[in-house]
Coordinates of C-alpha atoms in Angstrom, one line a residue:
Chain A
X1 CA 39.8 120.4 -34.4
X2 CA 41.9 122.9 -36.1
X3 CA 43.4 124.3 -32.8
X4 CA 44.9 120.9 -32.0
X5 CA 46.2 120.1 -35.4
X6 CA 47.9 123.5 -35.6
X7 CA 49.5 122.9 -32.2
X8 CA 50.7 119.4 -33.2
X9 CA 52.3 120.8 -36.4
X10 CA 53.8 123.8 -34.5
X11 CA 55.0 122.0 -31.3
X12 CA 54.7 118.2 -31.7
X13 CA 58.0 116.2 -32.4
X14 CA 58.0 113.3 -34.7
X15 CA 60.6 111.1 -33.0
X16 CA 60.4 108.3 -35.6
X17 CA 59.2 104.8 -35.1
X18 CA 55.5 106.2 -34.8
X19 CA 56.3 108.2 -31.6
X20 CA 54.8 111.7 -31.4
X21 CA 56.2 113.8 -28.6
X22 CA 53.6 116.2 -27.4
X23 CA 55.3 116.8 -24.1
X24 CA 55.2 120.6 -24.5
X25 CA 51.3 120.9 -24.5
X26 CA 49.7 117.6 -23.7
X27 CA 51.5 115.1 -21.5
X28 CA 54.4 116.7 -19.6
X29 CA 53.5 120.4 -19.8
X30 CA 49.7 120.9 -20.3
X31 CA 48.2 123.9 -22.1
X32 CA 45.2 124.2 -19.8
X33 CA 43.2 126.2 -22.2
X34 CA 43.7 123.8 -25.0
X35 CA 42.9 120.9 -22.7
X36 CA 39.6 122.5 -21.8
X37 CA 38.7 122.9 -25.5
X38 CA 39.7 119.2 -26.1
X39 CA 37.4 118.2 -23.2
X40 CA 34.5 120.2 -24.5
X41 CA 35.0 118.7 -28.1
X42 CA 35.0 115.1 -26.8
X43 CA 32.1 115.9 -24.5
X44 CA 30.1 117.2 -27.4
X45 CA 30.7 114.1 -29.4
X46 CA 29.5 111.8 -26.6
X47 CA 26.7 114.2 -25.2
X48 CA 23.9 111.8 -26.2
X49 CA 25.5 108.5 -25.1
X50 CA 24.3 108.6 -21.6
X51 CA 27.7 108.0 -19.8
X52 CA 27.6 108.5 -16.0
X53 CA 31.3 107.8 -15.5
X54 CA 34.6 108.2 -17.3
X55 CA 37.4 105.7 -17.1
X56 CA 40.9 106.6 -18.1
X57 CA 44.5 105.3 -17.3
X58 CA 46.9 107.4 -15.4
X59 CA 49.0 109.3 -16.2
X60 CA 48.4 111.1 -19.5
X61 CA 44.8 110.2 -19.6
X62 CA 43.9 112.1 -16.5
X63 CA 44.0 115.6 -17.9
X64 CA 41.7 115.1 -21.0
X65 CA 39.4 112.7 -19.0
X66 CA 39.0 115.4 -16.3
X67 CA 38.1 118.1 -18.8
X68 CA 35.6 115.7 -20.5
X69 CA 34.2 115.0 -17.0
X70 CA 33.9 118.7 -16.2
X71 CA 32.1 119.3 -19.5
X72 CA 29.7 116.4 -19.0
X73 CA 29.3 116.8 -15.2
X74 CA 30.3 113.2 -14.4
X75 CA 33.1 111.7 -12.3
X76 CA 36.4 110.3 -13.6
X77 CA 38.0 107.0 -12.5
X78 CA 41.7 106.7 -13.3
X79 CA 43.1 103.2 -13.4
X80 CA 46.2 103.3 -11.2
X81 CA 49.5 101.9 -12.6
X82 CA 51.4 101.7 -9.3
X83 CA 50.1 99.9 -6.3
X84 CA 49.2 102.0 -3.2
X85 CA 48.2 100.8 0.3
X86 CA 44.9 102.6 -0.2
X87 CA 44.0 100.1 -3.0
X88 CA 41.9 97.1 -1.9
X89 CA 43.6 93.7 -2.6
X90 CA 40.5 92.5 -4.6
X91 CA 40.8 95.4 -7.1
X92 CA 40.4 94.6 -10.8
X93 CA 43.8 94.6 -12.6
X94 CA 45.3 94.0 -16.0
X95 CA 48.9 94.0 -17.5
X96 CA 49.4 95.8 -20.7
X97 CA 52.5 96.6 -22.7
X98 CA 53.6 100.3 -22.9
X99 CA 54.9 101.7 -26.2
X100 CA 56.8 104.6 -24.7
X101 CA 58.0 102.9 -21.5
X102 CA 59.3 99.8 -23.1
X103 CA 57.9 97.7 -20.3
X104 CA 54.5 96.1 -19.1
X105 CA 52.4 98.4 -17.0
X106 CA 49.6 97.4 -14.6
X107 CA 46.1 99.0 -14.6
X108 CA 44.3 98.7 -11.3
X109 CA 40.7 99.9 -10.5
X110 CA 39.0 99.3 -7.0
X111 CA 35.9 97.3 -7.4
X112 CA 33.7 100.0 -5.8
X113 CA 34.3 102.5 -8.5
X114 CA 33.1 100.2 -11.4
X115 CA 29.8 98.5 -10.8
X116 CA 27.0 96.9 -13.0
X117 CA 25.0 100.1 -12.7
X118 CA 27.7 102.3 -14.4
X119 CA 27.6 103.5 -18.1
X120 CA 31.2 104.1 -18.9
X121 CA 33.0 106.4 -21.4
X122 CA 36.7 105.5 -21.8
X123 CA 38.9 108.5 -22.5
X124 CA 42.7 108.4 -23.2
X125 CA 45.3 110.7 -24.6
X126 CA 46.4 108.4 -27.5
X127 CA 44.6 105.8 -29.5
X128 CA 47.5 103.9 -31.1
X129 CA 47.5 100.0 -31.0
X130 CA 44.4 100.2 -28.8
X131 CA 45.9 97.8 -26.3
X132 CA 45.7 100.1 -23.3
X133 CA 42.1 101.0 -24.1
X134 CA 41.4 97.2 -24.8
X135 CA 42.6 96.5 -21.3
X136 CA 40.4 99.2 -19.8
X137 CA 37.4 97.7 -21.8
X138 CA 38.1 94.3 -20.2
X139 CA 38.0 95.9 -16.7
X140 CA 34.6 97.4 -17.6
X141 CA 33.4 94.1 -18.9
X142 CA 34.6 92.2 -15.8
X143 CA 32.8 94.7 -13.6
X144 CA 29.5 94.3 -15.4
X145 CA 29.4 98.0 -16.3
X146 CA 28.1 99.0 -19.7
X147 CA 30.6 100.5 -22.2
X148 CA 29.0 103.4 -24.1
X149 CA 32.0 104.9 -26.0
X150 CA 35.7 105.4 -26.5
X151 CA 37.3 108.8 -27.0
X152 CA 40.9 109.8 -27.6
X153 CA 42.7 113.1 -28.1
X154 CA 45.1 111.8 -30.8
X155 CA 44.6 108.7 -32.9
X156 CA 47.4 107.2 -34.9
X157 CA 45.4 105.5 -37.6
X158 CA 48.4 103.6 -38.9
X159 CA 48.7 101.5 -35.6
X160 CA 45.4 99.7 -36.0
X161 CA 43.6 100.6 -32.7
X162 CA 40.4 101.5 -34.4
X163 CA 40.2 98.1 -36.0
X164 CA 41.0 96.3 -32.8
X165 CA 38.2 98.2 -31.0
X166 CA 35.6 98.0 -33.8
X167 CA 34.1 94.6 -32.7
X168 CA 32.9 96.3 -29.4
X169 CA 30.2 98.1 -31.4
X170 CA 30.5 101.3 -29.5
X171 CA 31.3 104.8 -30.9
X172 CA 35.1 105.5 -31.2
X173 CA 35.9 109.3 -31.5
X174 CA 39.2 111.0 -31.7
X175 CA 39.8 114.7 -31.7
X176 CA 42.4 114.5 -34.4
X177 CA 43.4 111.5 -36.6
X178 CA 47.0 111.2 -37.8
X179 CA 47.1 109.1 -41.0
X180 CA 50.9 108.8 -41.4
X181 CA 54.1 110.0 -39.7
X182 CA 56.6 108.8 -42.3
X183 CA 59.5 110.8 -43.6
X184 CA 59.4 113.3 -40.7
X185 CA 56.0 114.4 -41.8
X186 CA 52.8 114.5 -39.8
X187 CA 49.8 113.9 -42.1
X188 CA 46.2 114.3 -40.8
X189 CA 43.2 112.5 -42.1
Chain B
X1 CA 36.4 125.2 2.3
X2 CA 33.3 123.6 3.8
X3 CA 32.4 121.6 0.7
X4 CA 35.7 119.7 1.0
X5 CA 35.6 119.3 4.8
X6 CA 32.1 117.9 4.5
X7 CA 33.2 115.4 1.7
X8 CA 36.2 114.3 3.7
X9 CA 34.0 113.6 6.7
X10 CA 31.4 111.8 4.6
X11 CA 33.6 109.8 2.3
X12 CA 37.2 109.9 3.5
X13 CA 38.6 106.8 5.2
X14 CA 41.0 107.2 8.1
X15 CA 43.1 104.1 7.6
X16 CA 45.3 104.6 10.6
X17 CA 48.9 105.5 10.6
X18 CA 48.0 109.0 9.3
X19 CA 46.8 107.6 6.0
X20 CA 43.6 109.3 4.7
X21 CA 42.0 107.4 1.9
X22 CA 40.2 109.9 -0.4
X23 CA 40.0 107.5 -3.4
X24 CA 36.3 108.0 -3.9
X25 CA 36.5 111.7 -4.8
X26 CA 40.1 112.9 -5.1
X27 CA 42.8 110.5 -6.3
X28 CA 41.3 107.4 -7.9
X29 CA 37.8 108.5 -8.5
X30 CA 37.6 112.3 -9.1
X31 CA 34.5 114.4 -8.5
X32 CA 35.1 116.8 -11.3
X33 CA 32.7 119.5 -9.9
X34 CA 34.5 119.5 -6.5
X35 CA 37.9 119.5 -8.3
X36 CA 36.9 122.6 -10.2
X37 CA 35.9 124.3 -6.9
X38 CA 39.2 123.3 -5.3
X39 CA 41.1 124.7 -8.3
X40 CA 39.2 128.0 -8.1
X41 CA 39.8 128.2 -4.3
X42 CA 43.7 127.7 -4.7
X43 CA 43.7 130.0 -7.7
X44 CA 42.0 132.8 -5.6
X45 CA 44.6 132.5 -2.9
X46 CA 47.6 132.8 -5.3
X47 CA 45.9 135.3 -7.7
X48 CA 48.3 138.1 -6.8
X49 CA 51.5 136.1 -6.7
X50 CA 52.3 136.4 -10.4
X51 CA 52.8 132.7 -11.2
X52 CA 53.1 131.9 -14.9
X53 CA 53.5 128.2 -14.5
X54 CA 52.3 125.4 -12.2
X55 CA 54.5 122.5 -11.2
X56 CA 53.1 119.3 -9.7
X57 CA 54.0 115.6 -9.4
X58 CA 52.1 112.9 -11.2
X59 CA 49.8 111.2 -10.4
X60 CA 47.4 112.6 -7.9
X61 CA 48.7 116.2 -8.2
X62 CA 47.6 116.4 -11.9
X63 CA 43.8 116.9 -11.4
X64 CA 44.0 119.8 -8.8
X65 CA 47.0 121.4 -10.6
X66 CA 45.1 121.4 -13.9
X67 CA 42.0 123.1 -12.4
X68 CA 44.3 125.7 -10.7
X69 CA 45.9 126.2 -14.1
X70 CA 42.5 126.5 -15.8
X71 CA 41.4 129.1 -13.2
X72 CA 44.7 131.1 -13.5
X73 CA 45.0 130.7 -17.2
X74 CA 48.6 129.3 -17.0
X75 CA 50.2 125.9 -18.0
X76 CA 50.9 123.0 -15.8
X77 CA 54.0 120.9 -15.8
X78 CA 53.8 117.6 -14.1
X79 CA 57.0 115.9 -12.9
X80 CA 57.0 112.4 -14.4
X81 CA 57.6 109.4 -12.1
X82 CA 58.3 106.8 -14.8
X83 CA 60.9 107.3 -17.5
X84 CA 59.6 107.5 -21.0
X85 CA 61.5 107.6 -24.3
X86 CA 60.1 111.1 -24.9
X87 CA 62.0 112.5 -21.9
X88 CA 65.5 114.0 -22.7
X89 CA 68.4 112.3 -20.9
X90 CA 69.5 115.6 -19.3
X91 CA 66.2 116.1 -17.5
X92 CA 66.2 117.3 -13.9
X93 CA 65.5 114.5 -11.5
X94 CA 65.1 113.8 -7.8
X95 CA 64.4 110.6 -5.8
X96 CA 61.9 110.9 -3.0
X97 CA 60.3 108.4 -0.5
X98 CA 56.6 107.7 -1.0
X99 CA 54.4 107.4 2.0
X100 CA 51.6 105.3 0.4
X101 CA 53.7 103.3 -2.1
X102 CA 56.3 102.2 0.4
X103 CA 59.2 102.8 -2.1
X104 CA 61.3 105.6 -3.5
X105 CA 59.8 107.3 -6.5
X106 CA 61.6 109.5 -9.1
X107 CA 60.5 112.9 -10.2
X108 CA 61.6 114.0 -13.7
X109 CA 61.2 117.3 -15.5
X110 CA 62.5 118.1 -18.9
X111 CA 64.8 121.2 -18.8
X112 CA 62.9 123.1 -21.4
X113 CA 59.8 123.3 -19.2
X114 CA 61.5 125.0 -16.2
X115 CA 63.7 128.0 -17.0
X116 CA 65.0 131.0 -15.2
X117 CA 62.2 133.1 -16.7
X118 CA 59.5 131.0 -14.9
X119 CA 57.6 132.1 -11.8
X120 CA 56.4 128.8 -10.4
X121 CA 53.5 127.9 -8.2
X122 CA 53.8 124.3 -6.8
X123 CA 50.4 122.4 -6.4
X124 CA 50.0 118.9 -4.9
X125 CA 47.1 116.9 -3.5
X126 CA 48.6 116.4 -0.1
X127 CA 50.9 118.4 2.1
X128 CA 52.1 115.8 4.6
X129 CA 55.8 115.4 5.5
X130 CA 56.5 118.0 2.6
X131 CA 59.3 115.8 1.1
X132 CA 57.7 115.5 -2.3
X133 CA 57.1 119.2 -2.4
X134 CA 60.6 119.9 -1.2
X135 CA 62.0 117.8 -4.0
X136 CA 59.8 119.8 -6.5
X137 CA 61.2 123.0 -4.9
X138 CA 64.8 121.7 -5.4
X139 CA 64.0 121.1 -9.1
X140 CA 62.7 124.7 -9.4
X141 CA 65.9 126.0 -7.6
X142 CA 68.1 124.0 -9.9
X143 CA 66.4 125.4 -12.9
X144 CA 66.9 128.9 -11.8
X145 CA 63.1 129.5 -11.9
X146 CA 61.5 131.6 -9.2
X147 CA 59.2 129.9 -6.6
X148 CA 56.3 132.1 -5.8
X149 CA 54.0 129.8 -3.7
X150 CA 53.0 126.3 -2.6
X151 CA 49.4 125.0 -2.5
X152 CA 47.9 121.7 -1.4
X153 CA 44.4 120.3 -1.4
X154 CA 44.7 118.6 2.0
X155 CA 47.3 119.3 4.7
X156 CA 48.0 116.9 7.4
X157 CA 49.4 119.4 10.0
X158 CA 50.7 116.6 12.3
X159 CA 53.4 115.5 9.7
X160 CA 55.4 118.7 9.8
X161 CA 55.4 119.7 6.2
X162 CA 54.6 123.3 6.8
X163 CA 57.5 123.6 9.1
X164 CA 59.8 121.9 6.6
X165 CA 58.8 124.5 3.9
X166 CA 58.7 127.6 6.1
X167 CA 62.3 128.5 5.5
X168 CA 61.5 128.9 1.8
X169 CA 59.7 132.2 2.6
X170 CA 56.9 131.7 0.2
X171 CA 53.1 131.5 0.9
X172 CA 52.0 128.0 1.7
X173 CA 48.2 127.5 1.3
X174 CA 46.1 124.4 1.9
X175 CA 42.4 124.2 1.1
X176 CA 41.8 122.2 4.3
X177 CA 44.1 121.5 7.2
X178 CA 43.7 118.3 9.3
X179 CA 45.0 118.8 12.8
X180 CA 44.7 115.3 14.0
X181 CA 43.6 111.8 12.8
X182 CA 43.9 109.9 16.1
X183 CA 41.3 107.5 17.5
X184 CA 39.5 107.1 14.1
X185 CA 38.6 110.8 14.2
X186 CA 39.4 113.5 11.5
X187 CA 39.8 116.8 13.3
X188 CA 40.1 120.0 11.1
X189 CA 41.9 123.1 12.2

């Protein structure tokens, strides 16, 4: 998707250590028009996979997941990271390490929103090490729902997430794939 | 907005103590079609106020703010609640008490995304006590940006948020206003 590649080259900041700062258009300030196009692009790639629900992780997954949900006409569930008194005590939960926060974060989904009847498409902003998405997959598995695909906005191919997710045997699609971020460069596949 | 009132009556849970659980369609699972309609409704109410940026608070503000942003064709900035290594150390920040989390939460906005040139519309999921929105307003004020309006999806009139915000002298619009939640009832204005 040329629009997103151009935007990453223009406004993304390579902060070193494999960290790509896209705060100006994707996950602090959001370019809504770009996000709609990203949603349509991912929706088109999964149009024939029969998903009836999208699962994402708050916070930065919400915007792309919502636009995929709008394009496919299906609801979005976002796993919560902070406990709230509206969440039932028997909710599904997982702990995962966060790359950019430097801590462990919790992912919590109420049981009523993931059921054995659901066909789930997982959407997130980044596919990096794949650990967050892997945790979402394990929530889907525990619930008995069927996983039908995994989509990301930006994949950092050098962090091995695709290899981690390959054994699941579902389509893994990223809007853009970054091959390398060495020497202050951003190289797309 | 009849669609939202009907949905609150059908699927909202009055948990007592003024807590309305709308996890099934608004802030854990999101009905994307309903969220688009909510965004269009709020966008129509603020169409003539000249906003060029929306400010919201993660997490539950992101979905409605995004759909207002899509409808108005302007970007959304979401104040972050958890520090990230992509956030500059001189970011604007405020502490506010959270009703549903039972703790204080932080609101953080990088300076580059709120400037004196911005005309800001604040959007959030709930207008209750108004304290979160008031903290967002104070970030806008500190940045030198101009506040042009405040919009919420659901207003709980009995928590006094509108009175708190009235001195600001900007339009305050809610898609639906709940007058009372006593005795297991939900009464709309």
